[in-house]
Tab-separated table of C-alpha atoms in Angstrom:
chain	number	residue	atom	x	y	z
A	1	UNK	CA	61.403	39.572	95.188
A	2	UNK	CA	61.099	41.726	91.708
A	3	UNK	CA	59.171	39.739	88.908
A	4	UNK	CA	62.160	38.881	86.982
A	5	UNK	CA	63.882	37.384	89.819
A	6	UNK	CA	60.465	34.922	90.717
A	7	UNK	CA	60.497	33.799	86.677
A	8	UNK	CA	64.156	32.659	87.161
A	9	UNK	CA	63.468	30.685	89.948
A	10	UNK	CA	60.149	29.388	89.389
A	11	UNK	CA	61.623	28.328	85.977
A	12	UNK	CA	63.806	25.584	87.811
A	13	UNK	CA	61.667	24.688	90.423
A	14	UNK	CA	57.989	23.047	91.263
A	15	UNK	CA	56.098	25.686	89.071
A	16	UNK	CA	58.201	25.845	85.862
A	17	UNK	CA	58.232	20.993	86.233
A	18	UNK	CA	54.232	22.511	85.937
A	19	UNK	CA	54.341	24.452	83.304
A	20	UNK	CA	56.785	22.439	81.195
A	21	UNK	CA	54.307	19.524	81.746
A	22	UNK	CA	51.598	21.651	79.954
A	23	UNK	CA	53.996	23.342	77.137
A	24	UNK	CA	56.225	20.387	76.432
A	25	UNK	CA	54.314	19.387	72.954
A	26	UNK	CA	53.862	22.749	71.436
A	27	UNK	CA	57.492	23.475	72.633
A	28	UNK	CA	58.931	20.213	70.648
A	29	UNK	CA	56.913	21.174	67.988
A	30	UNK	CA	58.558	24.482	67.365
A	31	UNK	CA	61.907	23.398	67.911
A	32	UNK	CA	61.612	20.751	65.398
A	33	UNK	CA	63.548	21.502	61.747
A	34	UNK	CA	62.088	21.770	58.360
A	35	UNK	CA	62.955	18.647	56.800
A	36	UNK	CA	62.089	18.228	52.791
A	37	UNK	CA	62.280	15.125	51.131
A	38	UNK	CA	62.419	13.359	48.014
A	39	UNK	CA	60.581	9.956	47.659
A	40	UNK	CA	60.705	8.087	43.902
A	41	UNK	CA	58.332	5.622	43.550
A	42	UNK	CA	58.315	2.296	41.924
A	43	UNK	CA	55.152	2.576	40.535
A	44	UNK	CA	52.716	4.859	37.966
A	45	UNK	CA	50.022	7.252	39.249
A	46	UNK	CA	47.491	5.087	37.207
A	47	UNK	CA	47.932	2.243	39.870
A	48	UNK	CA	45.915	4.622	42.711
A	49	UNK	CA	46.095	2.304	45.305
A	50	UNK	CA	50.026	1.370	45.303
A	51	UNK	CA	50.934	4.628	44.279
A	52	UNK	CA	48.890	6.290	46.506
A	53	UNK	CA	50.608	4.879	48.999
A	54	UNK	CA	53.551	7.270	49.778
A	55	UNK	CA	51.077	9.995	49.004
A	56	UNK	CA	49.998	9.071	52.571
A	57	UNK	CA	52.767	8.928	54.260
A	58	UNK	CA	53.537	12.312	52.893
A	59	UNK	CA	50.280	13.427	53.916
A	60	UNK	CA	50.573	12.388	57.840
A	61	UNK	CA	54.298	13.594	58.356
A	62	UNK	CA	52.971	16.982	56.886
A	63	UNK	CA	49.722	17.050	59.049
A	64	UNK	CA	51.815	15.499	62.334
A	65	UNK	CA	54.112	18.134	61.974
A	66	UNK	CA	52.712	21.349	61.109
A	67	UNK	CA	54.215	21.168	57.735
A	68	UNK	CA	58.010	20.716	58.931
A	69	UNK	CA	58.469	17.203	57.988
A	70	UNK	CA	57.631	17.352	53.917
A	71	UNK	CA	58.223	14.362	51.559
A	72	UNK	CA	57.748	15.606	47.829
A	73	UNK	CA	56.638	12.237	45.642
A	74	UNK	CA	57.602	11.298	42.758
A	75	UNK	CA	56.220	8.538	40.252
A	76	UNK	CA	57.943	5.566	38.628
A	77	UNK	CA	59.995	7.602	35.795
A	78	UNK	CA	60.230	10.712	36.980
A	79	UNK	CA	63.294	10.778	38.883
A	80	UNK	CA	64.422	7.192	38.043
A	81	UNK	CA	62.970	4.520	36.567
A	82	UNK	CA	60.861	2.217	38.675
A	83	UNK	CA	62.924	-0.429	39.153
A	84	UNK	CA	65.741	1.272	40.162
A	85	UNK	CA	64.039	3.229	43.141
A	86	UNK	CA	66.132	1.245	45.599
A	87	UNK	CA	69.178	1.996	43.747
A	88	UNK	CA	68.713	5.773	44.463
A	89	UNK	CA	68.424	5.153	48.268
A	90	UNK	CA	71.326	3.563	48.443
A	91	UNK	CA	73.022	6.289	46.166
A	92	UNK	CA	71.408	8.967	47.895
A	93	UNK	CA	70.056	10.380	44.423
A	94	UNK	CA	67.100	10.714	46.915
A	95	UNK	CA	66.355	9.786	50.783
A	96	UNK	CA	63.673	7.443	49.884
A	97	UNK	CA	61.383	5.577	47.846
A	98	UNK	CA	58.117	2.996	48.041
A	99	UNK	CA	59.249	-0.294	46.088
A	100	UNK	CA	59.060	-3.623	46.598
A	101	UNK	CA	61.927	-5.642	47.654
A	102	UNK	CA	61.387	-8.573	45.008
A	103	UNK	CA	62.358	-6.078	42.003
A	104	UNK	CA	65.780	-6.382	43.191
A	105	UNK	CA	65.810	-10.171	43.751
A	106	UNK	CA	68.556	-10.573	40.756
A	107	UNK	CA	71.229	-8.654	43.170
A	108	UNK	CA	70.011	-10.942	46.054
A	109	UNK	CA	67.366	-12.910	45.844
A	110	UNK	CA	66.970	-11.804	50.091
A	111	UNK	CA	65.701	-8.564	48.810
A	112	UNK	CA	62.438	-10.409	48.117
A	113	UNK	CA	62.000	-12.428	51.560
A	114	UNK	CA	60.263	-9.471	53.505
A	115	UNK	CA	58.218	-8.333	50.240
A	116	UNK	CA	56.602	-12.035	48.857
A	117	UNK	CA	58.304	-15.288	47.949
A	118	UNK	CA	56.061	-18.509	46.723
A	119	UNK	CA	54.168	-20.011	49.445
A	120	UNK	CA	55.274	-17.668	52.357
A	121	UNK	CA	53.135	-16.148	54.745
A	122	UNK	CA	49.645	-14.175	53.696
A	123	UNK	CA	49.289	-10.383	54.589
A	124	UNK	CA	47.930	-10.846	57.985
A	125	UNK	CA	51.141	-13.201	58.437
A	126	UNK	CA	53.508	-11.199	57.028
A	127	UNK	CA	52.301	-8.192	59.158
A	128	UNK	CA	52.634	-10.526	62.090
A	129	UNK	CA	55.928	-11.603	61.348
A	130	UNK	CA	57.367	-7.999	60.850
A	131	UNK	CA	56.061	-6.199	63.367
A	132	UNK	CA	56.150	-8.614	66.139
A	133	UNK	CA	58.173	-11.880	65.322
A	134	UNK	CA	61.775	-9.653	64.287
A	135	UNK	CA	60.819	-9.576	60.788
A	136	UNK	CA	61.780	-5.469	60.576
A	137	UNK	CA	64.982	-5.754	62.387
A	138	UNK	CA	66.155	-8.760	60.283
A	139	UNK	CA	65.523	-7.211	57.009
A	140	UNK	CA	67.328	-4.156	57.986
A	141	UNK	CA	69.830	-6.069	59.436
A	142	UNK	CA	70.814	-7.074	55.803
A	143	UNK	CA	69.572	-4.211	53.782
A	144	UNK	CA	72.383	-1.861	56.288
A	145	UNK	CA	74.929	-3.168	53.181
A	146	UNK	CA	72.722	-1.332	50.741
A	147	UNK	CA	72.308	2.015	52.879
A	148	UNK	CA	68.790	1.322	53.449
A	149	UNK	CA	66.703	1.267	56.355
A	150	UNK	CA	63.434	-0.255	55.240
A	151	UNK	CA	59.736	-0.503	56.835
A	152	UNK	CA	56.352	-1.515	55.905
A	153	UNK	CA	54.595	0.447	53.305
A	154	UNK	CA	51.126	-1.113	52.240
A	155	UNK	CA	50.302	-4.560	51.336
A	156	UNK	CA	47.621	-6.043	48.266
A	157	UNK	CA	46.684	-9.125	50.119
A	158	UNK	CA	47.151	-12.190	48.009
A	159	UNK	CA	47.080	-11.523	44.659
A	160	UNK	CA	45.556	-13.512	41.535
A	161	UNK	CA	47.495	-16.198	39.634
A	162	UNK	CA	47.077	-13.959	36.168
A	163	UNK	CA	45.434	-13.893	32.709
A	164	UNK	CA	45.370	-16.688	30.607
A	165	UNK	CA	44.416	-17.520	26.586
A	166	UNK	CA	43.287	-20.925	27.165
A	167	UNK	CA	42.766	-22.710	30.481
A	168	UNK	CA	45.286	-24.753	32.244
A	169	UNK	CA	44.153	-28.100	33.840
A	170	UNK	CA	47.320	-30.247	34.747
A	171	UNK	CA	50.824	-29.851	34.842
A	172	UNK	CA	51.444	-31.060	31.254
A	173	UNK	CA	49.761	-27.929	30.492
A	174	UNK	CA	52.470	-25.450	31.590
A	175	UNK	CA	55.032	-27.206	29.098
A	176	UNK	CA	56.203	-24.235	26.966
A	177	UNK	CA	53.696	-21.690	28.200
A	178	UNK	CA	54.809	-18.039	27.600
A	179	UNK	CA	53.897	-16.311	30.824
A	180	UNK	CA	54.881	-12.325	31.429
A	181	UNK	CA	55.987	-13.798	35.237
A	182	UNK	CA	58.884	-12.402	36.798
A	183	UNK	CA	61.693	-12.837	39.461
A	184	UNK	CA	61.441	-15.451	42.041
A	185	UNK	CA	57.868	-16.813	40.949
A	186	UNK	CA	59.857	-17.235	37.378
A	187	UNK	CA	62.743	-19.559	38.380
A	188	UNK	CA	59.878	-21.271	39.624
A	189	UNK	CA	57.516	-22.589	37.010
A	190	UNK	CA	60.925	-22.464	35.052
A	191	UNK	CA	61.264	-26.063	36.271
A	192	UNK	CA	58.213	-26.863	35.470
A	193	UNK	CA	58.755	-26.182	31.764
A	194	UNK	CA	56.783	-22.331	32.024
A	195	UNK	CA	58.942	-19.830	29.717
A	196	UNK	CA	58.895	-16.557	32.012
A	197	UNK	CA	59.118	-13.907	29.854
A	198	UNK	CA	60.298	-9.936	31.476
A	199	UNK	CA	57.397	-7.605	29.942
A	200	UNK	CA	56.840	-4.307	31.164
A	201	UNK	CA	53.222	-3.467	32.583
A	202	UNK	CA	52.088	-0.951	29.247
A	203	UNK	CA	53.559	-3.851	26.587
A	204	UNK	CA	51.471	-6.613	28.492
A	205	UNK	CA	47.921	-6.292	26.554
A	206	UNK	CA	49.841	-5.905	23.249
A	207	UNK	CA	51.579	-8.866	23.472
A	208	UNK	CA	48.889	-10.986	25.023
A	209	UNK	CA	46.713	-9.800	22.146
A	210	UNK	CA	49.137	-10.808	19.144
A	211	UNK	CA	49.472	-14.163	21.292
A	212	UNK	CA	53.184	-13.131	21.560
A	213	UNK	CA	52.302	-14.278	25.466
A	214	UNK	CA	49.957	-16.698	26.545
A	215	UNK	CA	49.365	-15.727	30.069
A	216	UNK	CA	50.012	-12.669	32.591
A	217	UNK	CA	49.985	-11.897	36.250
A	218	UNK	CA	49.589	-8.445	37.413
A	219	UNK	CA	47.987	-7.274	41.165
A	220	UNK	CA	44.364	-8.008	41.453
A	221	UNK	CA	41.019	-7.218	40.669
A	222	UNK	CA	41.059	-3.509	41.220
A	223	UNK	CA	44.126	-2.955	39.529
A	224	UNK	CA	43.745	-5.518	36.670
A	225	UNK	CA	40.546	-4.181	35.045
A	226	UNK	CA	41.966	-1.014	34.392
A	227	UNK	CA	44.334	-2.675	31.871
A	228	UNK	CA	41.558	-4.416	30.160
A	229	UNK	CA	43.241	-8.093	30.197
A	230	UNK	CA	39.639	-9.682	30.153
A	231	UNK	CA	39.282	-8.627	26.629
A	232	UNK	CA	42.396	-10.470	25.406
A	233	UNK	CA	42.807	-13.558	27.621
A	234	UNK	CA	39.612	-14.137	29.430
A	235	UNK	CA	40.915	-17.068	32.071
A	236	UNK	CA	41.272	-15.331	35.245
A	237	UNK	CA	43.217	-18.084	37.538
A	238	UNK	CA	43.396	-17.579	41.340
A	239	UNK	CA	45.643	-17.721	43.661
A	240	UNK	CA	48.641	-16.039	42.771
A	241	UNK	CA	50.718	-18.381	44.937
A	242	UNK	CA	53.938	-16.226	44.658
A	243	UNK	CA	52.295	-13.557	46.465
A	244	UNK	CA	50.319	-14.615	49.189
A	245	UNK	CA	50.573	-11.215	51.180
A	246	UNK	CA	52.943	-9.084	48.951
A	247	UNK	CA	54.175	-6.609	51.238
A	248	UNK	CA	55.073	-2.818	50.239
A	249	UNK	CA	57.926	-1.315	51.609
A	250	UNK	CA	59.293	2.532	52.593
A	251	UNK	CA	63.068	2.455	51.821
A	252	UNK	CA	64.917	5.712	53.476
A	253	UNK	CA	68.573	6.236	52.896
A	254	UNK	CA	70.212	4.938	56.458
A	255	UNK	CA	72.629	8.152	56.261
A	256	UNK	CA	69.533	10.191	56.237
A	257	UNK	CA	67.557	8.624	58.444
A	258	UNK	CA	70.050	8.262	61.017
A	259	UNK	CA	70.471	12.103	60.429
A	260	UNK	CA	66.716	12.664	61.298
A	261	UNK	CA	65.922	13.357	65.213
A	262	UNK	CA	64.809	10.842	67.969
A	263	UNK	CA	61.372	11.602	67.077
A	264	UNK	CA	60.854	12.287	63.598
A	265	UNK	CA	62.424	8.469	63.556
A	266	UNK	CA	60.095	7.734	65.353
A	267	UNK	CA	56.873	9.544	63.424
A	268	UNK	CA	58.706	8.323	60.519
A	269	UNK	CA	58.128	4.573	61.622
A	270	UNK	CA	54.480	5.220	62.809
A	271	UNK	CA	53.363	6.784	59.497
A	272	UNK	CA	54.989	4.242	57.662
A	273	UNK	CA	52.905	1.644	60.034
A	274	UNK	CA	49.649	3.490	59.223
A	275	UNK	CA	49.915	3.615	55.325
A	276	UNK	CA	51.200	0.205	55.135
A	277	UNK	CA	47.654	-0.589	56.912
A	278	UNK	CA	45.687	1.533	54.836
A	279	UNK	CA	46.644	0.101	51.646
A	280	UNK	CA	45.521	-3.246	52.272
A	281	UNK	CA	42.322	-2.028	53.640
A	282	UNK	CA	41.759	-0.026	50.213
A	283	UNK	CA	42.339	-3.196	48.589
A	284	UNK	CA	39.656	-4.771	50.453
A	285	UNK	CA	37.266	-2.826	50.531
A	286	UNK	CA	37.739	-1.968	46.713
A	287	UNK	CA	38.388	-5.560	44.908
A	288	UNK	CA	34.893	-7.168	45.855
A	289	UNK	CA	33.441	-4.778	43.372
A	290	UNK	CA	36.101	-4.807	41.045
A	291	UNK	CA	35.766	-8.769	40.641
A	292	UNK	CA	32.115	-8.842	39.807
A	293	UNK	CA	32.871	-6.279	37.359
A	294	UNK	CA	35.321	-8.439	35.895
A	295	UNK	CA	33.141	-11.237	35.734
A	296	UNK	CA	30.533	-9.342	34.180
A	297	UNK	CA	32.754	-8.458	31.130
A	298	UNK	CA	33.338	-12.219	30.380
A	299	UNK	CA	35.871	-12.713	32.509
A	300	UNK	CA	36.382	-16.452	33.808
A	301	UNK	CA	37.346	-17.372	37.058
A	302	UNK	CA	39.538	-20.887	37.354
A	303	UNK	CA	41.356	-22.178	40.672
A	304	UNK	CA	44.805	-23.483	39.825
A	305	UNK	CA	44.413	-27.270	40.304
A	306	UNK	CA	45.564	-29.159	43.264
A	307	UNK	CA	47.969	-30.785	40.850
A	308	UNK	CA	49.579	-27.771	39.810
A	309	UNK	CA	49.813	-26.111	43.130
A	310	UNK	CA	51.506	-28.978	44.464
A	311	UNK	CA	54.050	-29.244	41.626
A	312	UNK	CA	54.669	-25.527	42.663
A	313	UNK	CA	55.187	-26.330	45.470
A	314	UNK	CA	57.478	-28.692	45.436
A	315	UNK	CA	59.403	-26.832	43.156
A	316	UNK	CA	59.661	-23.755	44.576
A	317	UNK	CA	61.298	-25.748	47.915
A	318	UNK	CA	63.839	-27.333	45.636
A	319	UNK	CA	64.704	-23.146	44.110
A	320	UNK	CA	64.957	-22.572	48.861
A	321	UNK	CA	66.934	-25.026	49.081
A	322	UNK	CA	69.674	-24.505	46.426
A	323	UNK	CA	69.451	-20.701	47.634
A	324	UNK	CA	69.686	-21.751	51.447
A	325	UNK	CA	72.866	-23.594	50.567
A	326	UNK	CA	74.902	-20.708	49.336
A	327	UNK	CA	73.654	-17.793	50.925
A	328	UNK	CA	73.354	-17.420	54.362
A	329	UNK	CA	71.531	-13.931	54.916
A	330	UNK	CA	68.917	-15.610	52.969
A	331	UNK	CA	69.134	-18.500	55.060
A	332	UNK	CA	68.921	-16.727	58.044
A	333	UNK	CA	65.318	-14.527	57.886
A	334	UNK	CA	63.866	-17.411	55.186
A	335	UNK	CA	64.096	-20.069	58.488
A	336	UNK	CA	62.568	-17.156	60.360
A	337	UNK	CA	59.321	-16.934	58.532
A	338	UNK	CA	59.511	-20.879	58.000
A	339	UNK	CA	59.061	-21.004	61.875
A	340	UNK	CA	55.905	-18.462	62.165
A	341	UNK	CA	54.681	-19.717	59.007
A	342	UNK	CA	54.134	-23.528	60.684
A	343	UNK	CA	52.623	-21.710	63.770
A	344	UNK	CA	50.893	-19.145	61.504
A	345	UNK	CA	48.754	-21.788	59.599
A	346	UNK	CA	48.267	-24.372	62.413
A	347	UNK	CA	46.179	-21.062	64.221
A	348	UNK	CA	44.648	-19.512	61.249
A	349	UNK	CA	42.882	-22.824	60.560
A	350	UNK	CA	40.720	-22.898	63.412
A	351	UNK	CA	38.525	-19.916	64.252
A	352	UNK	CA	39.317	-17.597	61.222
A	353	UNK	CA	39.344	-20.516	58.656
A	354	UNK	CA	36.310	-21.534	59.927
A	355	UNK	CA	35.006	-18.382	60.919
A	356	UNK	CA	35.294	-17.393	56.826
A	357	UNK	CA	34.377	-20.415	55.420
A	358	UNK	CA	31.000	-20.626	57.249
A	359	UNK	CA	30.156	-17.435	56.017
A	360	UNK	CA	31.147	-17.991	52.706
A	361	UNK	CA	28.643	-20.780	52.509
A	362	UNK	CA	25.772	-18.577	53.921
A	363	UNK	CA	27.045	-15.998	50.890
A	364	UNK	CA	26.789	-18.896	48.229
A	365	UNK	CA	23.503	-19.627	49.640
A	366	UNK	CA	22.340	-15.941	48.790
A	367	UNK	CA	21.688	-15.551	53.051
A	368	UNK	CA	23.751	-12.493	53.457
């Protein structure tokens, strides 16, 4: 037998299964295509954290791939404006963006269900609920209208209730209170006599300044001092009850996706499960900091009372129910989190809850 002829046959028998066993992932690899995309983001390069979130994803494609599978990013502006990422997927102006789904709550208020909704589920819960309770599969399931295929892109953890000129003890309080508040969380305190007024983020210290506003929200800590509210409204009110675990998504055009192969899908969906982790653990780890900074510039920390939180509350089931009454896609993934969120909080308040709260006590106590 010449040398060619043992090749050929080895090639399709016990000692080319072998080798293919030890070639297979350089192999894929090369046979993999260049792919380059375009990703418009909702937000500005300023906010580091949020921003910085596609930068990752762009940054483990590249790395997983050799440099094959690019995603050029783009910031709120640049291509489109912010609020309009989502509209781009859909148009394919660009195969994706990093947006959240609540900035598009006027076409459908479902948009905003897997992103944050008053009194849903916290970050841990809403991580839960996605990845393991049908949460993806749901949204997508309604977002296939818009062209989109969606995932997970980062989360801030629960953010804080906003800036405020003067504090706010009781409900009476609220009654014609100009608050830059937007979307859901706005219809809202609407009912409760709050005037929500639609402010972008650059016109917010302006206007809280002149007293055109009384009262803000923005993100957090971290992201909040670097627009200086403390100077201007010094009444820093926790928690921001419309976003208890705000999630981040990756929006990809479903034409392109679809297009991509079996396994760039599926790289696609792991990167997009790694940033979405690593944004909330920037947030963590960079917010403790960030508050005692905030305090030590005069800032003043105030819990919303019990009062108000339960007049939220309340109203924010009466805004459910008229929207459960006339649309059913919402109905159908808002009764899904409504079932993990009664199982969510009956087990987070054992261990964790008092896990955390015993600690906290030994941190009051200066024992830590």
């Amino acid at each position: 037998m010449d040398r060619r002829s043992f090749i050929t046959k080895a090639a399709v028998g016990g000692v080319g299964a072998a080798a293919a066993g030890t070639l297979a992932a350089p192999a894929i690899a090369q046979t993999q295509p260049k792919v380059t995309w375009r990703l418009t983001s909702s937000f500005p390069k300023s906010l580091d954290t949020i921003y910085g979130g596609a930068e990752v994803l762009s940054k483990y494609l590249s790395e997983a791939t050799d440099g094959n599978f690019q995603i050029q990013v783009f910031a709120a502006g640049e291509l489109v404006p912010g609020l309009q990422a989502a509209d781009a997927v859909t148009a394919a102006t660009v195969e994706a963006c990093h947006t959240v789904g609540y900035y598009y709550w006027g076409k459908d208020p479902t948009f905003a269900l897997a992103a944050a909704v008053p009194f849903s589920l916290s970050a841990r819960g809403m991580n839960a609920w996605a990845y393991h309770g049908g949460g993806i599969d749901l949204y997508n399931e309604f977002l296939a209208q818009h062209n989109i295929v969606a995932f997970p892109g980062g989360n801030t953890g629960v953010q804080m209730g906003g800036w405020f000129r003067k504090e706010i003890n009781t409900v009476a309080d609220l009654q014609g209170l100009k608050m830059r508040i937007g979307g859901f969380a706005g219809k809202v305190v609407e009912k409760l006599g709050v005037v929500p007024q639609q402010i972008a983020g650059g016109d917010i210290y302006p206007a809280l300044e002149k007293g055109t506003i009384d009262a803000s929200e923005w993100v957090g800590p971290y992201d909040d001092e670097k627009l200086g509210f403390v100077k201007v409204a010094p009444y820093y009110y926790y928690p921001g009850w419309w976003e208890g675990g705000p999630t981040v998504h990756f929006m990809f055009n479903k034409a392109a996706y679809e297009g991509l192969s079996p396994a760039y899908q599926s790289l696609l969906r792991t990167a997009s499960q790694a940033a979405d982790a690593n944004m909330l653990q920037m947030y963590d780890y960079k917010n403790p900091a960030a508050i005692k900074s905030l305090v030590g510039q005069g800032a003043q920390l105030r819990p919303f009372s019990p009062e108000i939180l339960q007049a939220c509350f309340t109203a924010a089931n009466e805004v459910y129910a008229e929207m459960e009454a006339t649309n059913p896609a919402f109905k159908k993934i808002w009764e899904s989190i409504k079932a993990f969120r009664t199982e969510n909080y009956t087990w987070a308040q054992i261990a964790e809850y008092n896990y955390d709260t015993f600690m906290m006590v030994q941190q009051n106590a200066g024992k830590l």
